[in-house]
Coordinates of C-alpha atoms in Angstrom, one line a residue:
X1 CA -184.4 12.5 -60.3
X2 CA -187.5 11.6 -58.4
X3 CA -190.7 13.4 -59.2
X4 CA -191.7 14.7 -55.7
X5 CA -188.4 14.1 -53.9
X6 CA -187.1 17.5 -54.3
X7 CA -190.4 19.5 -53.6
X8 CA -190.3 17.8 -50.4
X9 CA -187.0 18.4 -49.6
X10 CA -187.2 21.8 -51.0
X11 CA -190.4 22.9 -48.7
X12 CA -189.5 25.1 -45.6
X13 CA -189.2 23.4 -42.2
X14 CA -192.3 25.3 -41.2
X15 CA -194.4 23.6 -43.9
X16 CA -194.0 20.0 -42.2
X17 CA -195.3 19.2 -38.7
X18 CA -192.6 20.5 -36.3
X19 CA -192.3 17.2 -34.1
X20 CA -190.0 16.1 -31.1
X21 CA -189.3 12.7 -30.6
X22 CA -187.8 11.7 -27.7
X23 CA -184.4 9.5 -28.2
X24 CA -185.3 6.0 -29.1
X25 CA -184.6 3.9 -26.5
X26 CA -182.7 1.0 -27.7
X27 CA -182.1 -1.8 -25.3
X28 CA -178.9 -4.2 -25.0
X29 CA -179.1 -7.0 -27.1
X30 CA -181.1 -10.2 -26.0
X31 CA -178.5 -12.5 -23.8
X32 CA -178.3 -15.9 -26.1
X33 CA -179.8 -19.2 -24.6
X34 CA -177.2 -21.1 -23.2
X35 CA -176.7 -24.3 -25.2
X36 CA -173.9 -26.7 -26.1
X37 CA -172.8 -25.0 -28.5
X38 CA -174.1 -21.6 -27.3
X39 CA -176.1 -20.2 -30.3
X40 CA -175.5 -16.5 -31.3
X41 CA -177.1 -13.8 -30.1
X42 CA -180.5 -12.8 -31.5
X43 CA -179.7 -10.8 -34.7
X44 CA -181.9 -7.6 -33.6
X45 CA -181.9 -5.4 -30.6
X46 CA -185.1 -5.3 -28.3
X47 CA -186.7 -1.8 -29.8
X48 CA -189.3 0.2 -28.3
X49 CA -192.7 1.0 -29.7
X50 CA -191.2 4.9 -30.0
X51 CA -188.6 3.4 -32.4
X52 CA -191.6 1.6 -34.7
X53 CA -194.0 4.8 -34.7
X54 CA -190.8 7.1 -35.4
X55 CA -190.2 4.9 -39.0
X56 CA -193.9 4.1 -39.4
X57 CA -193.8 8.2 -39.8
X58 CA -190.8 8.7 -41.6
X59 CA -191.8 5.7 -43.8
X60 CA -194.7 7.5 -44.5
X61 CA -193.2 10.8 -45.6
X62 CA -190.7 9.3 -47.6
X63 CA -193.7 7.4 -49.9
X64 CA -194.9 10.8 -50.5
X65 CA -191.8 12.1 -51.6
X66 CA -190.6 9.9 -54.1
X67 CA -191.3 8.5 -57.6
X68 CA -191.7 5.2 -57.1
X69 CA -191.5 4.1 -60.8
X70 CA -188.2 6.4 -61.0
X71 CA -186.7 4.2 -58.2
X72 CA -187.1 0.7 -59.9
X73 CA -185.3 2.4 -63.0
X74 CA -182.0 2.6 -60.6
X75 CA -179.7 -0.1 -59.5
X76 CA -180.0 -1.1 -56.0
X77 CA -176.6 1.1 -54.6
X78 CA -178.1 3.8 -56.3
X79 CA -181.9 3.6 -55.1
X80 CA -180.6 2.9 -51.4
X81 CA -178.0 6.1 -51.8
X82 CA -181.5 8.0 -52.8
X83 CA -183.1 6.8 -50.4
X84 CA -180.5 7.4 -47.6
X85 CA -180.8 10.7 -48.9
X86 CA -184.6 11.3 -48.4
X87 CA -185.2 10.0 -45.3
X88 CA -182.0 12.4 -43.7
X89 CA -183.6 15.2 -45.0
X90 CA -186.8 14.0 -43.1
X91 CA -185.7 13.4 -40.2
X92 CA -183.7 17.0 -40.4
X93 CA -187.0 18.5 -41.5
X94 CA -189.3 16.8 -38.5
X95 CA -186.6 17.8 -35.8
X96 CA -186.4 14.4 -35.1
X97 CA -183.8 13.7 -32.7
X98 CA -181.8 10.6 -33.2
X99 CA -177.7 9.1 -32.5
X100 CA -175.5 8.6 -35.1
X101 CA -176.0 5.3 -34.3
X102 CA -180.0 5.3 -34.2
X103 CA -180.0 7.3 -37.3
X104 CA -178.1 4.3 -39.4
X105 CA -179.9 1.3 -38.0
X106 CA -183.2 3.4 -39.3
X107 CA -181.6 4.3 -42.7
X108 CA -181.3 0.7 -43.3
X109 CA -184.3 -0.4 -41.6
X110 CA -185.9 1.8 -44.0
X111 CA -183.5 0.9 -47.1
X112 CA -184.3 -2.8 -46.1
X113 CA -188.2 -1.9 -46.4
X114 CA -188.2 -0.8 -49.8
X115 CA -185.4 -2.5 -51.7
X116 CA -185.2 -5.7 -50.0
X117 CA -187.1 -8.2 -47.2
X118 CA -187.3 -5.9 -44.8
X119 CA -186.9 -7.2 -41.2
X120 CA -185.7 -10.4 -42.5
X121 CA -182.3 -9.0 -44.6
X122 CA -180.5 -9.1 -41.1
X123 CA -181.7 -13.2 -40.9
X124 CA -180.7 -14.1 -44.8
X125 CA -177.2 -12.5 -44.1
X126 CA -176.1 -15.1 -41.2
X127 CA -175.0 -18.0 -42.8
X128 CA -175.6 -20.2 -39.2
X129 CA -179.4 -20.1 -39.9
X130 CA -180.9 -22.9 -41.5
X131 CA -184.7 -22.4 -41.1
X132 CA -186.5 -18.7 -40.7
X133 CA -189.9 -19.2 -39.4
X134 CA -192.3 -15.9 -39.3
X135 CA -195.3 -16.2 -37.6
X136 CA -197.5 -13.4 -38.1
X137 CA -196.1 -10.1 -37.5
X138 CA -194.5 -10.2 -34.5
X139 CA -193.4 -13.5 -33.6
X140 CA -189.8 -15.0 -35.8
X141 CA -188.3 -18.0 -35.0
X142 CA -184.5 -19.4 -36.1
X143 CA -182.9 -22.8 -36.0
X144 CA -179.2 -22.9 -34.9
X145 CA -177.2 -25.9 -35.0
X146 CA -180.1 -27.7 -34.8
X147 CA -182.3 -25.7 -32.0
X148 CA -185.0 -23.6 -32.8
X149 CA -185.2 -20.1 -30.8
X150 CA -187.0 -17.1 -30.6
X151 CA -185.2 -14.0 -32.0
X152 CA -186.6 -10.0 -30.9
X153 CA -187.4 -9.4 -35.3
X154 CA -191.0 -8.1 -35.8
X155 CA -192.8 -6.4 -38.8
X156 CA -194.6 -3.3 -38.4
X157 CA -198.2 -5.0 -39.5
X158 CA -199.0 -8.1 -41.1
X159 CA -199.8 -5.8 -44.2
X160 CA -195.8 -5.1 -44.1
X161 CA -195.2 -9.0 -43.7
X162 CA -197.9 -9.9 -46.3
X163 CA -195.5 -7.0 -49.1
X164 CA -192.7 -9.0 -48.4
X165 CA -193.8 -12.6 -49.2
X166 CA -195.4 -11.3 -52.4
X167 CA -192.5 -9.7 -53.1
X168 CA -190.8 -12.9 -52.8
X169 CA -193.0 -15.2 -54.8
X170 CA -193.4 -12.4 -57.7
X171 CA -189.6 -13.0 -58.2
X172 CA -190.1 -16.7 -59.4
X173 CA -193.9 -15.2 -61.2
X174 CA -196.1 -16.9 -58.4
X175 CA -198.4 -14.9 -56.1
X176 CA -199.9 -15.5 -52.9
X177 CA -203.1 -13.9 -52.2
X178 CA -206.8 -14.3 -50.7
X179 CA -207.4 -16.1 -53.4
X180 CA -204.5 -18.2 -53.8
X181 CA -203.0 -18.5 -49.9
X182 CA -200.7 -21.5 -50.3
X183 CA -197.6 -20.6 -52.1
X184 CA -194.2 -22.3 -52.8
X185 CA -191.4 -20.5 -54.5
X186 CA -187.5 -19.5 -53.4
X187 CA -185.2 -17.0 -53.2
X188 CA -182.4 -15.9 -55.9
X189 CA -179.9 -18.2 -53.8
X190 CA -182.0 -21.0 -54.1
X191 CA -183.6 -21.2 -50.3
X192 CA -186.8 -22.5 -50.5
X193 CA -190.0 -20.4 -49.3
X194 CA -192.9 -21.6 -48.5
X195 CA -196.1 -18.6 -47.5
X196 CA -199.5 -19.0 -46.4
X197 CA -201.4 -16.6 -45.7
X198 CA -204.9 -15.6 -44.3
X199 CA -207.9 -16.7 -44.4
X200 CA -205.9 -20.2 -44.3
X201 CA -203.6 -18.8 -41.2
X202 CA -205.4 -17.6 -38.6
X203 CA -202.9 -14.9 -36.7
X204 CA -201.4 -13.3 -40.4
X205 CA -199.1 -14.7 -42.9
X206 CA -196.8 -17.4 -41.6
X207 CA -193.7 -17.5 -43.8
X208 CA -191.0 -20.1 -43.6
X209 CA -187.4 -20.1 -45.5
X210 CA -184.9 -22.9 -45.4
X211 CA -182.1 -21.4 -45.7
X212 CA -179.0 -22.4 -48.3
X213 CA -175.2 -21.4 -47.4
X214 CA -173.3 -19.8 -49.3
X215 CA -171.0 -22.1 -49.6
X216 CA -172.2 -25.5 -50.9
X217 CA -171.4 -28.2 -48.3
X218 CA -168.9 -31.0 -49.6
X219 CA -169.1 -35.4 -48.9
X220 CA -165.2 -34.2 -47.2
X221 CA -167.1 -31.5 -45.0
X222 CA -170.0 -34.1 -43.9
X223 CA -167.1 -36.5 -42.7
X224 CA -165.6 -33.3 -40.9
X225 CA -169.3 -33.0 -39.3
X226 CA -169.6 -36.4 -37.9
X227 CA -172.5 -37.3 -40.4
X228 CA -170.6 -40.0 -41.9
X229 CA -167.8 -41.5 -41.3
X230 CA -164.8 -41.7 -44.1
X231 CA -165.1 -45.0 -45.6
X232 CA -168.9 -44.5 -45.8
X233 CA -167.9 -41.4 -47.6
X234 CA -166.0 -42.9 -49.9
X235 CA -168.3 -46.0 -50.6
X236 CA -170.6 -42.7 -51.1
X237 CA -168.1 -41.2 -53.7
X238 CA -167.5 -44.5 -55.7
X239 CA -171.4 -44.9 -56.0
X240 CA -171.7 -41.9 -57.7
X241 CA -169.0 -42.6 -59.9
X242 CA -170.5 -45.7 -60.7
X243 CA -174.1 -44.5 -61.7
X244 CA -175.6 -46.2 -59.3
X245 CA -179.5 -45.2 -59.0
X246 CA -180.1 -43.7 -55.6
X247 CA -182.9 -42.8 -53.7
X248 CA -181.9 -40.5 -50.5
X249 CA -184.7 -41.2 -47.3
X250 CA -185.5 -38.8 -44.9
X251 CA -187.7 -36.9 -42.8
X252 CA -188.5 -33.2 -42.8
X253 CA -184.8 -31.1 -41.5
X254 CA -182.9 -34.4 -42.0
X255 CA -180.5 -32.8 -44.7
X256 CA -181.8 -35.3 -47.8
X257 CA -181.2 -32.0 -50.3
X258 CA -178.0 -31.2 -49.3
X259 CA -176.6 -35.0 -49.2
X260 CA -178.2 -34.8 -52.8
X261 CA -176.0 -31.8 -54.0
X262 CA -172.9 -33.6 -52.5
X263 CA -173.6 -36.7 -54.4
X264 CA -174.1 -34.9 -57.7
X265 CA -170.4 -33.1 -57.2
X266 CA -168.8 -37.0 -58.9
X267 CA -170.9 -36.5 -61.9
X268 CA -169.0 -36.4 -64.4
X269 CA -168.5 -32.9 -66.7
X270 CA -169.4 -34.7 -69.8
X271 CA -172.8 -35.9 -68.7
X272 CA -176.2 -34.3 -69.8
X273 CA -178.1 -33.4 -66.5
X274 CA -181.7 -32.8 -66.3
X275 CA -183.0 -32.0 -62.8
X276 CA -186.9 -31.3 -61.8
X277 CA -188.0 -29.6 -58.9
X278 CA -190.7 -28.4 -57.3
X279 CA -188.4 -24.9 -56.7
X280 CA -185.2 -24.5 -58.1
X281 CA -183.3 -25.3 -55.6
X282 CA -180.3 -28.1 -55.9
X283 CA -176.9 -26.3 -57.1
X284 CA -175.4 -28.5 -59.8
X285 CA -172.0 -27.4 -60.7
X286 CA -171.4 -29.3 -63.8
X287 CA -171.3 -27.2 -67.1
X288 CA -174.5 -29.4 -68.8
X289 CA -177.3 -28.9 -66.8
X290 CA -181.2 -28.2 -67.5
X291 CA -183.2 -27.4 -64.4
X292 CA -186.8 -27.5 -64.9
X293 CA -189.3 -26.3 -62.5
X294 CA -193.5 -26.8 -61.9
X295 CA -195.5 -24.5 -62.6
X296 CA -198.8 -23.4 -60.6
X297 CA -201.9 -22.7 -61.7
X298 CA -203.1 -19.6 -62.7
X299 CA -206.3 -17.6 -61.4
X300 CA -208.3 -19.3 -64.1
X301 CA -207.1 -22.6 -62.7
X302 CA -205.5 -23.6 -65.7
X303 CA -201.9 -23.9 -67.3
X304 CA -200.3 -26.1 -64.2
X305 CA -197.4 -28.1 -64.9
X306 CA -196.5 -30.9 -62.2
X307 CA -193.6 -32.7 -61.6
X308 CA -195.0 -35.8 -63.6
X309 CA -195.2 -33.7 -66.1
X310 CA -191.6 -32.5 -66.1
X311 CA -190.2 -35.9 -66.0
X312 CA -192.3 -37.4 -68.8
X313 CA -190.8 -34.1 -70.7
X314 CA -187.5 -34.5 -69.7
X315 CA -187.3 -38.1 -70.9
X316 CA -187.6 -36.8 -74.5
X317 CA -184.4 -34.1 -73.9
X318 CA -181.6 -37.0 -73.9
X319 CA -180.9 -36.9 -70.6
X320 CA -178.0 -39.1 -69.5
X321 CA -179.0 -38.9 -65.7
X322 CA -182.2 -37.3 -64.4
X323 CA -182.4 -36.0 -61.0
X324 CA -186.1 -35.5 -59.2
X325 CA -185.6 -32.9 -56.3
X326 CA -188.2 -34.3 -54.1
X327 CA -190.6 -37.5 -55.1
X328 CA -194.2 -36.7 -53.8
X329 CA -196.8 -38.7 -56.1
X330 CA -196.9 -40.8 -58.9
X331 CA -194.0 -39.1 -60.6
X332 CA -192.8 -42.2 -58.5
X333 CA -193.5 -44.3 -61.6
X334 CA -192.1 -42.2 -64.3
X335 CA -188.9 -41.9 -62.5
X336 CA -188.3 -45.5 -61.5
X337 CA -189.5 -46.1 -65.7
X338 CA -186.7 -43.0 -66.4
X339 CA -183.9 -45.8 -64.3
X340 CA -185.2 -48.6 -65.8
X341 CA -184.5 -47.4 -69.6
X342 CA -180.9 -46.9 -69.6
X343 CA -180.8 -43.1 -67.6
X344 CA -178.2 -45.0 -65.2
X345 CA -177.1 -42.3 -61.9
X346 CA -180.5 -41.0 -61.6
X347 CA -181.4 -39.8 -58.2
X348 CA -184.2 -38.5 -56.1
X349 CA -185.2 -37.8 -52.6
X350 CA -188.7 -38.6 -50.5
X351 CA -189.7 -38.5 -47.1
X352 CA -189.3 -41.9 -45.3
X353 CA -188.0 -42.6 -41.4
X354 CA -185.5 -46.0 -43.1
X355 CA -185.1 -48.0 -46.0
X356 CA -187.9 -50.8 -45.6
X357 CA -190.3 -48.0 -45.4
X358 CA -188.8 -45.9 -48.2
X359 CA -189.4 -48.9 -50.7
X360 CA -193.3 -49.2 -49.4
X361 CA -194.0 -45.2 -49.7
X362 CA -192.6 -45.6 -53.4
X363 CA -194.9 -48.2 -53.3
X364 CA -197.8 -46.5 -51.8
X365 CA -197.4 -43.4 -54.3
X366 CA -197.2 -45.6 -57.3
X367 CA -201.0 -46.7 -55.9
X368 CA -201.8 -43.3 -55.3
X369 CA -201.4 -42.2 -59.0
X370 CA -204.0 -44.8 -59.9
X371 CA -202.3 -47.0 -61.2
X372 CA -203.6 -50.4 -60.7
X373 CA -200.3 -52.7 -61.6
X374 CA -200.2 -56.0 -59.1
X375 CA -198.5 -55.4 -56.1
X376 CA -195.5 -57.8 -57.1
X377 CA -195.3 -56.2 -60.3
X378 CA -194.3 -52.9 -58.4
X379 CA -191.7 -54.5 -56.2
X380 CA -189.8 -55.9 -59.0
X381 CA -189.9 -52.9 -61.3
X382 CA -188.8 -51.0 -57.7
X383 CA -186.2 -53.9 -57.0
X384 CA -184.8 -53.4 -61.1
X385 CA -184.4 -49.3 -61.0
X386 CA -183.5 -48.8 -57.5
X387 CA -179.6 -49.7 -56.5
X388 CA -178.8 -48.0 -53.0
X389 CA -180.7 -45.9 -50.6
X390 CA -179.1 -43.5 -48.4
X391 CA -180.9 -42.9 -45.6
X392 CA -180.5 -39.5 -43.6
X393 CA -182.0 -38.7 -40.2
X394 CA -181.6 -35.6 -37.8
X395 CA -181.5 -36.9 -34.6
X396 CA -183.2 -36.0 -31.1
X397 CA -179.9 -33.4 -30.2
X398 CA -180.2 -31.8 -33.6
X399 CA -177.7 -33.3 -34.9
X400 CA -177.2 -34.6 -38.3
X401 CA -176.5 -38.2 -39.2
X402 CA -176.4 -40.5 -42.9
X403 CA -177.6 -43.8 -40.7
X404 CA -177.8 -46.4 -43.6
X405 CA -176.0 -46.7 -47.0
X406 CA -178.3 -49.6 -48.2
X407 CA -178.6 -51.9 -51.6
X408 CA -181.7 -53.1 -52.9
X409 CA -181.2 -57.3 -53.9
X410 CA -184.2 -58.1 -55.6
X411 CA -187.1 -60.4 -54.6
X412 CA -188.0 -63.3 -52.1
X413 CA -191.4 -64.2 -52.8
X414 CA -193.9 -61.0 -52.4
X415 CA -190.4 -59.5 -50.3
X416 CA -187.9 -56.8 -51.6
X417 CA -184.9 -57.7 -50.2
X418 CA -181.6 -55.4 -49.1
X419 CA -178.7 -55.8 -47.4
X420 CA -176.9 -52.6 -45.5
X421 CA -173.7 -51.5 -46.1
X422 CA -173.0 -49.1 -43.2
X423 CA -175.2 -48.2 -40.2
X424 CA -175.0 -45.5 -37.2
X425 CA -175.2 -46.7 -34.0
X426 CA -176.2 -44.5 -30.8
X427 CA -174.0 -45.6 -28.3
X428 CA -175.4 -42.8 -25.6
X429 CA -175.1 -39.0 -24.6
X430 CA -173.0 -37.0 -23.0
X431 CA -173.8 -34.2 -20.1
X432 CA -174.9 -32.0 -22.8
X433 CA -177.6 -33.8 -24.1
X434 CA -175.6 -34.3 -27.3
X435 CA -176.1 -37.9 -28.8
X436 CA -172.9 -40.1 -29.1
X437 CA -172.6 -42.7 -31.7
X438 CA -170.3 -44.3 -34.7
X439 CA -170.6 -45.3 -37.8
X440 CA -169.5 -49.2 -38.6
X441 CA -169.9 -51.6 -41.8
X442 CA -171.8 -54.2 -41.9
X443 CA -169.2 -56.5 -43.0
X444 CA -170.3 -57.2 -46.7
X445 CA -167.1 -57.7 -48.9
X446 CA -169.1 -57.7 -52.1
X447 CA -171.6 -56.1 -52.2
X448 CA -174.6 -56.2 -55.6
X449 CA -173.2 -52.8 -57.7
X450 CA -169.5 -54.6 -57.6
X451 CA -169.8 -55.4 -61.1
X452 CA -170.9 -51.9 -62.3
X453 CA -167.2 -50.9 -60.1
X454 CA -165.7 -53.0 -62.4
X455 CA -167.4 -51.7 -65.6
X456 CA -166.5 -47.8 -64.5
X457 CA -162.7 -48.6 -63.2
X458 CA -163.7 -48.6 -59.5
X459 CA -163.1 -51.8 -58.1
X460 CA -159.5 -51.5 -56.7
X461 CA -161.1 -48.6 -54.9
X462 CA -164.1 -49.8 -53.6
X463 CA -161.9 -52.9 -52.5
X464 CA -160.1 -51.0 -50.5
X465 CA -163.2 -48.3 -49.4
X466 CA -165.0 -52.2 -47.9
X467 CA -161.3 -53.1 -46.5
X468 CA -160.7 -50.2 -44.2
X469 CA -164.7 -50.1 -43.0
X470 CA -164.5 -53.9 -42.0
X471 CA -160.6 -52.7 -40.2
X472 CA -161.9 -49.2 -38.8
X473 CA -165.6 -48.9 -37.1
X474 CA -165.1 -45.5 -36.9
X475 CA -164.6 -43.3 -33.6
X476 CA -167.6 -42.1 -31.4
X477 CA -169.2 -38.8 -32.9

């Protein structure tokens, strides 16, 4: 099946160099770092430089012996089969003496090399990662439940590292090169990549993934976390409903994307969605959905698409609700224009540490985009298209906390006004380290988007939501 496969596996021991390698040595995994909770162990064994120069070698051979084209004709069970093939026959050929045990972990070393991400495919199968950070070739980097740690994963070169992340971004038709060292793309699950590579990084490519589980997380699952409490979740849950326009605030790590995919679960299955990202990346499960994604420019420096661009598009596709992955620049303007012009529910996310500041960064970005509107003239168009903003932090422990459910009021002179709804209080920490707090409602019995509750059905429920949050402060998490 492969050109040059079966001449290599055909030639006589005697034609390949006879060599004896001693057994790799293979040390016992790394013992985790203790920690509340105590994180899993690293996902690789310690290996020894014999065990990188024995598949450097056998990688080599196995290059020369197949048809590389012939491979990417073949489904990937069938081109890691092949492959398993070749590289026994190698090893039987070189008198290479390996365990059982040895032998496997290089078949799929190997396997992992050419079919998939290499090093990493042990990293992308745990779903308690959140964040892979490579630094050069031989220096990776996890964060568990919050922590970041060290793990023992390293790449043969940075040449080996460099493959990878362009065979990552050629997936989504980016590149990442000398030429173009700053790249942004994801991975078939959605996880979002981001690669830049030398001359830009000093020590080789420096590669980071955030990682998406399998399993989308659920508003029920956050109240089962301790990152909200369950009459903020369902205050959460009738604003949805409602089409309320939201703006999630956060920092970097604070979970804004994932609070954004559990808001969009009460959207409901009739609606026309439109969403625009940077990467593809939120996981809409309603049936009417178009997700729309920037493009790069090319070498020539020409044919980029922004994000502005995509929501100036998008407002000509009927959209019913229109929802910006992450607000950066002056798309600022076109989305606020987008809630302003009857796209009710529309939602977005932007980097901001609380509420006051999130309103002066859309603010600030509005200015940024050259626009040269009167200051006032922003803060009421802000105060008429934006109705709550959910602000999400991760905290000093790790931890993950929603730490204000806020409505915008409108204006006091040059002022934006709000009022919260439901705040997160540290009370202290434990022995741990760990952070202990609540979450308690502010008290307000009607809040501004009461009417809309009436419009949509919802205000028996949100009555009662505000009811048991003034009766129940919630318990320390």
């Amino acid at each position: 099946m492969f050109g040059r496969r079966h001449s290599a596996a055909a030639a006589p021991a005697a034609a390949l160099p006879q060599t004896k390698v001693a057994p790799l040595q293979v040390s016992e995994p790394a013992a985790p770092r203790r920690a509340d909770p105590p994180p899993p162990p690293p996902a690789e064994t310690t290996r020894s430089e014999d065990y990188y120069r024995t598949k450097s070698m056998i990688f080599g051979a196995l290059i020369e012996a197949i048809d590389l084209a012939q491979l990417a004709r073949l489904d990937t069970e069938t081109a890691r089969e092949e492959i398993r093939d070749i590289v026994s026959e190698i090893i039987g050929l070189k008198n290479i003496v390996l365990s059982i045990a040895e032998q496997e972990e290089l078949l799929d070393d190997i396997c992992n090399d050419v079919l998939g991400y290499g090093p990493l495919e042990p990293l992308l199968a745990r779903d308690d990662i959140a964040d892979i950070m490579v630094n050069g070739a031989n220096r990776t980097f996890i964060e568990v439940s919050g922590k970041i740690q060290q793990t023992n994963v390293r790449f043969r070169d940075n040449q080996q590292l460099m493959n990878i992340c362009q065979r990552i971004v050629s997936q989504v038709g980016r590149r990442v090169d000398e030429a173009s060292p700053i790249c942004d793309a994801r991975l078939p699950d959605g996880s979002r990549v981001n690669v830049i590579a030398p001359p830009l990084s000093i020590d080789g490519p420096a590669l980071t993934i955030r990682k998406f589980k399998k399993d989308k997380l659920t508003l029920d699952q956050l109240v089962r976390f301790g990152a909200i409490s369950p009459e903020g979740a369902q205050i959460l849950k009738i604003i949805g409903k409602v089409r309320c326009n939201i703006v999630i605030s956060g920092g970097t790590g604070s979970g804004k994307t994932t609070l954004l995919n559990c808001l969009t679960a009460f959207i409901e299955h009739d609606e026309r969605v439109i969403t625009c990202e940077d990467a593809a990346e939120l996981q809409l499960q309603q049936p009417h959905v178009v997700r729309l994604e920037t493009r790069p420019a090319n070498m020539e420096g020409q044919g980029q698409i922004t994000m502005r661009d995509l929501v100036k598009n998008c407002l000509r596709m009927r959209p019913e609700r229109i929802i910006v992955g992450e607000v950066r620049g002056p798309e600022a303007f076109d989305l606020l224009q987008a809630m302003n012009t009857g796209h009710d529910g529309s939602m977005g996310t932007l980097h901001a540490n609380s509420p006051r500041e999130c309103l002066s960064r859309i603010e600030s970005m509005i200015t940024m985009g050259g626009f040269t509107l009167p200051s006032r003239t922003l803060r009421e168009m802000i105060c008429g298209s934006v109705d709550i903003i959910v602000q999400a932090t991760r905290l000093r422990d790790g931890s993950r906390r929603i730490t204000h459910i806020t409505e915008v009021l409108g204006m006091e002179g040059e002022v934006i006004t709000t009022q919260d709804l439901f705040l997160y209080e540290i009370l202290g920490e434990d022995a741990n380290g760990k952070l202990i707090g609540r979450h308690r409602s502010t008290g307000v019995g009607r809040p501004k988007f009461w009417d809309r509750a009436r419009y949509y059905g919802e205000e028996r429920a949100l009555a009662a939501a505000l009811d048991a949050a003034a009766e129940q402060a919630g318990p320390a998490t």
